[in-house]
XYZ file of N, CA and C in Angstrom:
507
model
N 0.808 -1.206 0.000
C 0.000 0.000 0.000
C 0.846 1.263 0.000
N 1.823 1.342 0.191
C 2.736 2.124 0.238
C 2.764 2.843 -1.064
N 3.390 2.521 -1.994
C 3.065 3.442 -3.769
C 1.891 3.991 -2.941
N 0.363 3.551 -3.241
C -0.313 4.640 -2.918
C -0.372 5.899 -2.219
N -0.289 5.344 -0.724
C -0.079 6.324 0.144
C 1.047 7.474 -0.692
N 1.968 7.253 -1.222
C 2.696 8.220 -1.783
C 2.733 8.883 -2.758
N 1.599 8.534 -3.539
C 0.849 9.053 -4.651
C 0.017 9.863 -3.967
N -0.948 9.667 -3.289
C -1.704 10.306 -2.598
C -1.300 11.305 -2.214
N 0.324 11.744 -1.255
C 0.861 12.465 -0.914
C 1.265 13.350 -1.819
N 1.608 13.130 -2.854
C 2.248 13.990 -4.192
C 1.276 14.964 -4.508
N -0.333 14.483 -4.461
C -1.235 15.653 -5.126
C -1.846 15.952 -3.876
N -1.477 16.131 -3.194
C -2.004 16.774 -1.587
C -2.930 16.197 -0.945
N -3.210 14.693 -0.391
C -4.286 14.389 -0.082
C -3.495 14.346 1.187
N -4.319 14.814 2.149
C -3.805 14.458 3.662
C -4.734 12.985 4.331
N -3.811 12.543 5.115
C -4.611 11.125 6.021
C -5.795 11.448 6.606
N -6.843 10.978 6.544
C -8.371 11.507 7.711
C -7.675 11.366 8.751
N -6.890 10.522 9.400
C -6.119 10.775 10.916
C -6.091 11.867 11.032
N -5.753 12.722 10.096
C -5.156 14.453 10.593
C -6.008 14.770 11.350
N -7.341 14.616 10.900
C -8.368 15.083 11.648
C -9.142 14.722 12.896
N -8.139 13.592 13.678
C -8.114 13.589 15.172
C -7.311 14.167 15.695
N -6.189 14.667 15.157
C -5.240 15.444 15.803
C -5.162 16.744 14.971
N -5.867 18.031 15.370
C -6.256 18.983 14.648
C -4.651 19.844 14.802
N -3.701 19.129 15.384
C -2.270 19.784 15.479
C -1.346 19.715 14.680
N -1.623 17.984 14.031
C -1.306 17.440 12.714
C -0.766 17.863 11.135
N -2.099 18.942 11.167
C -1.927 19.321 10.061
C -1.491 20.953 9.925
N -0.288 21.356 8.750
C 0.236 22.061 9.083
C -0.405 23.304 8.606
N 0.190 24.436 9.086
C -0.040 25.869 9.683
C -0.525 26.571 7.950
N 0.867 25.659 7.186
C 0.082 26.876 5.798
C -0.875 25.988 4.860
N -1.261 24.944 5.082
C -2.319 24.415 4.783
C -3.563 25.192 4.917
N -4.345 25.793 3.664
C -4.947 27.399 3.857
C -6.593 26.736 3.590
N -6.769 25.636 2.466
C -7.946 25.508 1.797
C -7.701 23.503 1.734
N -8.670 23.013 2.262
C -8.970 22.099 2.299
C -10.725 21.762 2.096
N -10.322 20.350 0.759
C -11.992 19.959 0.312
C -12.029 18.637 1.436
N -13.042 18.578 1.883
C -13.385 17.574 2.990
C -14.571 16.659 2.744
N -14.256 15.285 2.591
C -15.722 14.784 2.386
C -16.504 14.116 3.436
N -17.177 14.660 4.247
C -17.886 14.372 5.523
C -18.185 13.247 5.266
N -18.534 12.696 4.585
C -19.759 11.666 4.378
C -18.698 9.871 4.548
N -17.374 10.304 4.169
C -16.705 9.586 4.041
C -16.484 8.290 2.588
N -16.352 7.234 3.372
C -15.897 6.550 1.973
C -17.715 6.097 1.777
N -18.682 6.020 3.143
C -20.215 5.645 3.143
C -20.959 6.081 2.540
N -20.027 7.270 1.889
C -21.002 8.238 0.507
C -20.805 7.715 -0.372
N -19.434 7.438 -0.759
C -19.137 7.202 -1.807
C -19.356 5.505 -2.511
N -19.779 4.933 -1.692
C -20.056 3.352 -1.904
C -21.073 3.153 -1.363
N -21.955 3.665 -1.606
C -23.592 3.111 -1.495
C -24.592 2.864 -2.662
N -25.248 1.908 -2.234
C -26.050 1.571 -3.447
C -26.936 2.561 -4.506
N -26.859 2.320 -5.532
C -27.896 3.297 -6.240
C -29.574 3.707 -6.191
N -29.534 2.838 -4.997
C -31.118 2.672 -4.603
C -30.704 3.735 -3.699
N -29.947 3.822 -3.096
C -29.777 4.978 -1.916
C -29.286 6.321 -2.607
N -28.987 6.670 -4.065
C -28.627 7.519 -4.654
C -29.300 9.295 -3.908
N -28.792 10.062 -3.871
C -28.867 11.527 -3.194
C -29.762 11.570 -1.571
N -29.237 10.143 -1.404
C -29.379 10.202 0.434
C -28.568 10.033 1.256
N -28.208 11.088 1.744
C -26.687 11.097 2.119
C -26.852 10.554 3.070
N -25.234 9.647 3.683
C -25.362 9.207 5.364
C -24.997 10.113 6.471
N -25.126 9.895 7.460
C -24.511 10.992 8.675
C -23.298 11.535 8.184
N -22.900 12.767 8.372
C -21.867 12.909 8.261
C -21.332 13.268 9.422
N -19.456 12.824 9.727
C -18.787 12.634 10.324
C -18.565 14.264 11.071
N -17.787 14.582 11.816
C -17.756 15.990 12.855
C -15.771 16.647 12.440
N -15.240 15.869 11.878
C -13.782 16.861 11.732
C -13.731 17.508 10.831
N -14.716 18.494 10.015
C -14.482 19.258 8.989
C -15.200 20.364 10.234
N -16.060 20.111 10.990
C -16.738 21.081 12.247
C -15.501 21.807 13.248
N -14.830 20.210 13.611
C -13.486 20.880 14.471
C -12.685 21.476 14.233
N -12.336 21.377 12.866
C -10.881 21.898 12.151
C -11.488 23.218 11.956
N -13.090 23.554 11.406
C -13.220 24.560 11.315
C -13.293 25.766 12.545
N -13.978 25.216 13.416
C -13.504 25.788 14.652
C -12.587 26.563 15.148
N -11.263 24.961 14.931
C -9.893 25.184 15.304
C -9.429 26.365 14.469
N -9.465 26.327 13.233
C -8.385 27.414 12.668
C -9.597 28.459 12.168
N -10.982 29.142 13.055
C -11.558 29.866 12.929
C -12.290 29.938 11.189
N -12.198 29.232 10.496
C -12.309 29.062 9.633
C -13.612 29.257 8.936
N -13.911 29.778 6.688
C -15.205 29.341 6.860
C -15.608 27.805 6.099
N -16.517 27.310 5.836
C -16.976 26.630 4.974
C -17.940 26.727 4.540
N -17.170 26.147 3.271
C -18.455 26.429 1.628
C -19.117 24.734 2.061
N -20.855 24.548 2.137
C -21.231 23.366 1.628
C -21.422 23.367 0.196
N -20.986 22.217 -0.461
C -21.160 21.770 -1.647
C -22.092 20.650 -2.203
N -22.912 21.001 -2.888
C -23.825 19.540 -3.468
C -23.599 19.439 -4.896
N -23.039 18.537 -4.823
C -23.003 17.851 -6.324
C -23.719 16.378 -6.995
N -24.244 17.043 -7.721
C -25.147 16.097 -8.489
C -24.632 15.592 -9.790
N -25.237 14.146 -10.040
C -24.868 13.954 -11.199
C -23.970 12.660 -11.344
N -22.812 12.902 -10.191
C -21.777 11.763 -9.727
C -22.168 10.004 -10.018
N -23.316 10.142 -9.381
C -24.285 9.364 -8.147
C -24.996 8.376 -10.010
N -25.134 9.037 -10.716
C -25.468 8.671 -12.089
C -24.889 7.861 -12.700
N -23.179 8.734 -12.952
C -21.962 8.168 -14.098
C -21.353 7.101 -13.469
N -21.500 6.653 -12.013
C -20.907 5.352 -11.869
C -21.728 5.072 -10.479
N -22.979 4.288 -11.026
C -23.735 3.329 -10.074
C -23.290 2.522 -9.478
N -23.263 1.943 -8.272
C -22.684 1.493 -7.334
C -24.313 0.210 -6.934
N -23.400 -0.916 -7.102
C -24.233 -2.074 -7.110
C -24.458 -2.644 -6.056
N -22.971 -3.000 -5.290
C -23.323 -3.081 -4.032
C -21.958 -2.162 -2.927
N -21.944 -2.539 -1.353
C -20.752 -2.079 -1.222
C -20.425 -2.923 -0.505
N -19.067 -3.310 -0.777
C -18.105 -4.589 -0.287
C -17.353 -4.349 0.998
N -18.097 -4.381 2.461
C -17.941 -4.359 3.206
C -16.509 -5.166 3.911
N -16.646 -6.282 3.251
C -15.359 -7.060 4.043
C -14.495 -6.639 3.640
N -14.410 -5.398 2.786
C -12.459 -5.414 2.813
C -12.540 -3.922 3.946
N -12.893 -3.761 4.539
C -12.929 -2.882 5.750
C -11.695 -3.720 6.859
N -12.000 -4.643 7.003
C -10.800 -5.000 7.551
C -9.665 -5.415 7.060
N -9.331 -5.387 5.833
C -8.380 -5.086 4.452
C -7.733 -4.567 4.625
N -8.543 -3.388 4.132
C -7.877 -1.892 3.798
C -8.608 -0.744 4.737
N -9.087 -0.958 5.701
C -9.933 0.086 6.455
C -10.492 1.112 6.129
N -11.380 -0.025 4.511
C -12.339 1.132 4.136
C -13.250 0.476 3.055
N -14.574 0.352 3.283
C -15.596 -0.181 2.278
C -14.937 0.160 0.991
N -15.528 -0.732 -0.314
C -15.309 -0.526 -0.981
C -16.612 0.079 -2.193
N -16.891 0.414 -3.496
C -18.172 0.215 -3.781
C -17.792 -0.736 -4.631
N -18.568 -1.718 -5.422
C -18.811 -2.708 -6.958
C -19.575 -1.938 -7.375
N -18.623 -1.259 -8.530
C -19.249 -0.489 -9.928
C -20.738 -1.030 -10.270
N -21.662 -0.665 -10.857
C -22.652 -1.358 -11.864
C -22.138 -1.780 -13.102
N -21.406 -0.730 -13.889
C -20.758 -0.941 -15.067
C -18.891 -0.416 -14.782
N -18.387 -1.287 -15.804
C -17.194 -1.302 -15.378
C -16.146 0.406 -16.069
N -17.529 0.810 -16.267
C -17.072 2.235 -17.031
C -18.066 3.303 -16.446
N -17.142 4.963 -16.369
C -18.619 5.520 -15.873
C -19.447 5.877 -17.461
N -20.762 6.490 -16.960
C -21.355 6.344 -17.735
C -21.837 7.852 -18.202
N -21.976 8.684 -19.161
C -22.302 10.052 -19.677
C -23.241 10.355 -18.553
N -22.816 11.546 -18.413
C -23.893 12.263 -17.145
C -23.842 13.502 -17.436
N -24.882 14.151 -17.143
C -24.814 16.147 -16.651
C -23.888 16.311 -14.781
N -23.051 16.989 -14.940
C -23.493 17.562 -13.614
C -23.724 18.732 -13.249
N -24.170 18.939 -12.091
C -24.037 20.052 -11.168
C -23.526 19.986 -10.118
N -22.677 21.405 -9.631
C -22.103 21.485 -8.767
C -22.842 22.832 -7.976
N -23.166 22.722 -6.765
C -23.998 23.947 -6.188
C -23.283 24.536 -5.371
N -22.528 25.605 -5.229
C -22.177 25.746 -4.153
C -23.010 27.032 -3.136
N -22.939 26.575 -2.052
C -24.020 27.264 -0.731
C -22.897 28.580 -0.227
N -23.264 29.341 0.078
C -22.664 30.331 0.702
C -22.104 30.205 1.700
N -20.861 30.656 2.617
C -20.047 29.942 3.689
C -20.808 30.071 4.287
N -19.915 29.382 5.439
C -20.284 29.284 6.734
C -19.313 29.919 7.650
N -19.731 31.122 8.594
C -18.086 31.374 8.985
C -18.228 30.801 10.480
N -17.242 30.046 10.990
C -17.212 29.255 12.029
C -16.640 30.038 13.314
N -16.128 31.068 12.868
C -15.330 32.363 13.622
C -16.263 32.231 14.788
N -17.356 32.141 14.532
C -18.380 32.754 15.215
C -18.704 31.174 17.124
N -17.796 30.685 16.864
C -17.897 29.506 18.557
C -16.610 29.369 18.677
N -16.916 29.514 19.729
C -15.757 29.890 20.629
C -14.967 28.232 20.189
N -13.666 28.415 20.792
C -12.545 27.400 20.229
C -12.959 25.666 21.473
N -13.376 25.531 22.343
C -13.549 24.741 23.220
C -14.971 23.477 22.569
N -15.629 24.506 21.722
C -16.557 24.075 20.942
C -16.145 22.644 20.226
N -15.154 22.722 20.146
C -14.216 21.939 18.901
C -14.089 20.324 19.477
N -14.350 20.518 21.261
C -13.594 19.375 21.921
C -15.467 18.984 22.333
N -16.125 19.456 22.150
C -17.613 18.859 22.609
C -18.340 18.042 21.558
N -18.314 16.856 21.319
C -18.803 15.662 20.278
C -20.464 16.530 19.630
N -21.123 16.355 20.977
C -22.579 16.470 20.916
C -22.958 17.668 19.492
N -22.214 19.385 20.524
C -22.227 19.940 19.412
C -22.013 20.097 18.163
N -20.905 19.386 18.288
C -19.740 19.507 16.644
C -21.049 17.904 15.762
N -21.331 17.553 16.228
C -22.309 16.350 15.589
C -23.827 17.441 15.498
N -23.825 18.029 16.045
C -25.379 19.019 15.780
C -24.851 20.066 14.543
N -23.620 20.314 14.418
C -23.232 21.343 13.558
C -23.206 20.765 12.419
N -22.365 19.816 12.420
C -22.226 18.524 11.395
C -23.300 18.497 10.631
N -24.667 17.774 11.208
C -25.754 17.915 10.762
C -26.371 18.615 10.072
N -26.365 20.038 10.597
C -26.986 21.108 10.091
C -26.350 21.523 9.175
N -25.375 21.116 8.893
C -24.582 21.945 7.493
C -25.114 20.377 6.392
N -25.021 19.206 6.723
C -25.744 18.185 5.904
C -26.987 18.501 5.765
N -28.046 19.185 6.176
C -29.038 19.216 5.580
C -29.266 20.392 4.728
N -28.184 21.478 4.948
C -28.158 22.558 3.731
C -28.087 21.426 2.262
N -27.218 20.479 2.570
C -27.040 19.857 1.451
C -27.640 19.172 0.836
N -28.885 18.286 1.456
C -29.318 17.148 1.428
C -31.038 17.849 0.908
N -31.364 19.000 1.289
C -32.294 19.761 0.756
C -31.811 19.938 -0.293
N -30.624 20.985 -1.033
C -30.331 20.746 -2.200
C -30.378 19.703 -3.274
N -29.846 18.570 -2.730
C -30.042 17.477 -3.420
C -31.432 17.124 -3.782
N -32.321 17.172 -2.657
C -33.727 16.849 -3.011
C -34.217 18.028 -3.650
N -34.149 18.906 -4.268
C -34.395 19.929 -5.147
C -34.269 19.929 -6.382
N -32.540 19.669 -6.619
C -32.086 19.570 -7.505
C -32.183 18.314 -8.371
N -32.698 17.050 -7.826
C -32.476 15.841 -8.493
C -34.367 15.268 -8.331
N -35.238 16.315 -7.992
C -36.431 15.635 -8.403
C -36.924 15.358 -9.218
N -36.353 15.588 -10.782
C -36.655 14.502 -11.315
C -35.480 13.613 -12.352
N -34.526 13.077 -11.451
C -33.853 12.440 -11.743
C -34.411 11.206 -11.369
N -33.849 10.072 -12.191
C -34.535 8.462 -12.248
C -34.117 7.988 -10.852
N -32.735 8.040 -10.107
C -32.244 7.643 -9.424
C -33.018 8.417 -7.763
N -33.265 9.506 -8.147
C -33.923 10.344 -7.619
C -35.216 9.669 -6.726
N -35.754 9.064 -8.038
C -37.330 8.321 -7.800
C -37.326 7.196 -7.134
N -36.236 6.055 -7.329
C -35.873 4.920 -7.272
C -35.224 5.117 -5.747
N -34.767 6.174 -4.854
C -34.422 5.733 -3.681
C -35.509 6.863 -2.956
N -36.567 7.162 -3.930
C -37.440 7.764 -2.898
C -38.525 6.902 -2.596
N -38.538 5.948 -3.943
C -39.545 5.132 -4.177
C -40.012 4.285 -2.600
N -39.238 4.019 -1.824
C -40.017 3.094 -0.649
C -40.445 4.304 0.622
N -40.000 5.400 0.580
C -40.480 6.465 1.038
C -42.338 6.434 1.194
N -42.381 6.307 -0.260
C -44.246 6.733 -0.585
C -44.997 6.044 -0.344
């Protein structure tokens, strides 16, 4: 695993570890994209297409920590060009991290959109904020459902759209 990890390193991806140790990561590190949702976004079935899962709390702390703002982002469209059939749970203890099984072994022509929401400036709680789960998981939240409204906006009438609203109705 090693090549990877060092590929990874070359185009700036930092370890999610960083983000238990908000000391970790360094000082001129200015703009970081964060995907809350984790790898559980990204490998879920297409029946579950623009329903996002919980998202995780260290994009809340870090923002905190370095007073920071954040942009939420919804992007649509993804969720289309490469359907996700199932997600291959056992290599979690592998590689310590689900995997998805493509639908097709290619992605597939899509539109997207990319939305972006107006920041968030985090300036605004105090720094201690950062070390309280409860809150930073209520903040968490609330910035996922800026998103997750978007999504249901933007993708009503997408097929995939229908198909994981379908047991809803």
């Amino acid at each position: 695993f090693q090549p990877a990890q060092e590929i990874m390193k070359r185009i700036g991806v930092l370890p999610v570890d960083w983000l238990h140790d908000l000391n970790s990561i360094p000082p001129e590190v200015q703009c970081l994209a964060i995907m809350p949702e984790g790898a559980d976004g990204n490998c879920k079935p297409f029946w579950e297409a623009y329903q996002m899962k919980e998202w995780k709390t260290g994009f809340v702390r870090l923002a905190i920590a370095r007073q920071a703002k954040v942009i939420p982002v919804a992007t649509i469209g993804a969720e289309e060009a490469l359907p996700v059939a199932a997600t291959l749970h056992f290599l979690k203890s592998l590689f310590g991290s689900v995997a998805p099984l493509p639908l097709f072994p290619f992605p597939l022509p899509t539109h997207w959109k990319i939305v972006l929401h107006p920041p968030l400036d985090f300036s605004q709680y105090p720094p201690e904020v950062a070390n309280d789960y409860e809150e930073c998981h209520k903040i968490a939240q609330d910035v996922r459902q800026i998103v997750q409204d978007t999504l249901d906006y933007e993708t009503i009438s997408a097929p995939l759209h229908w198909l994981s609203h379908w047991n809803k109705r």
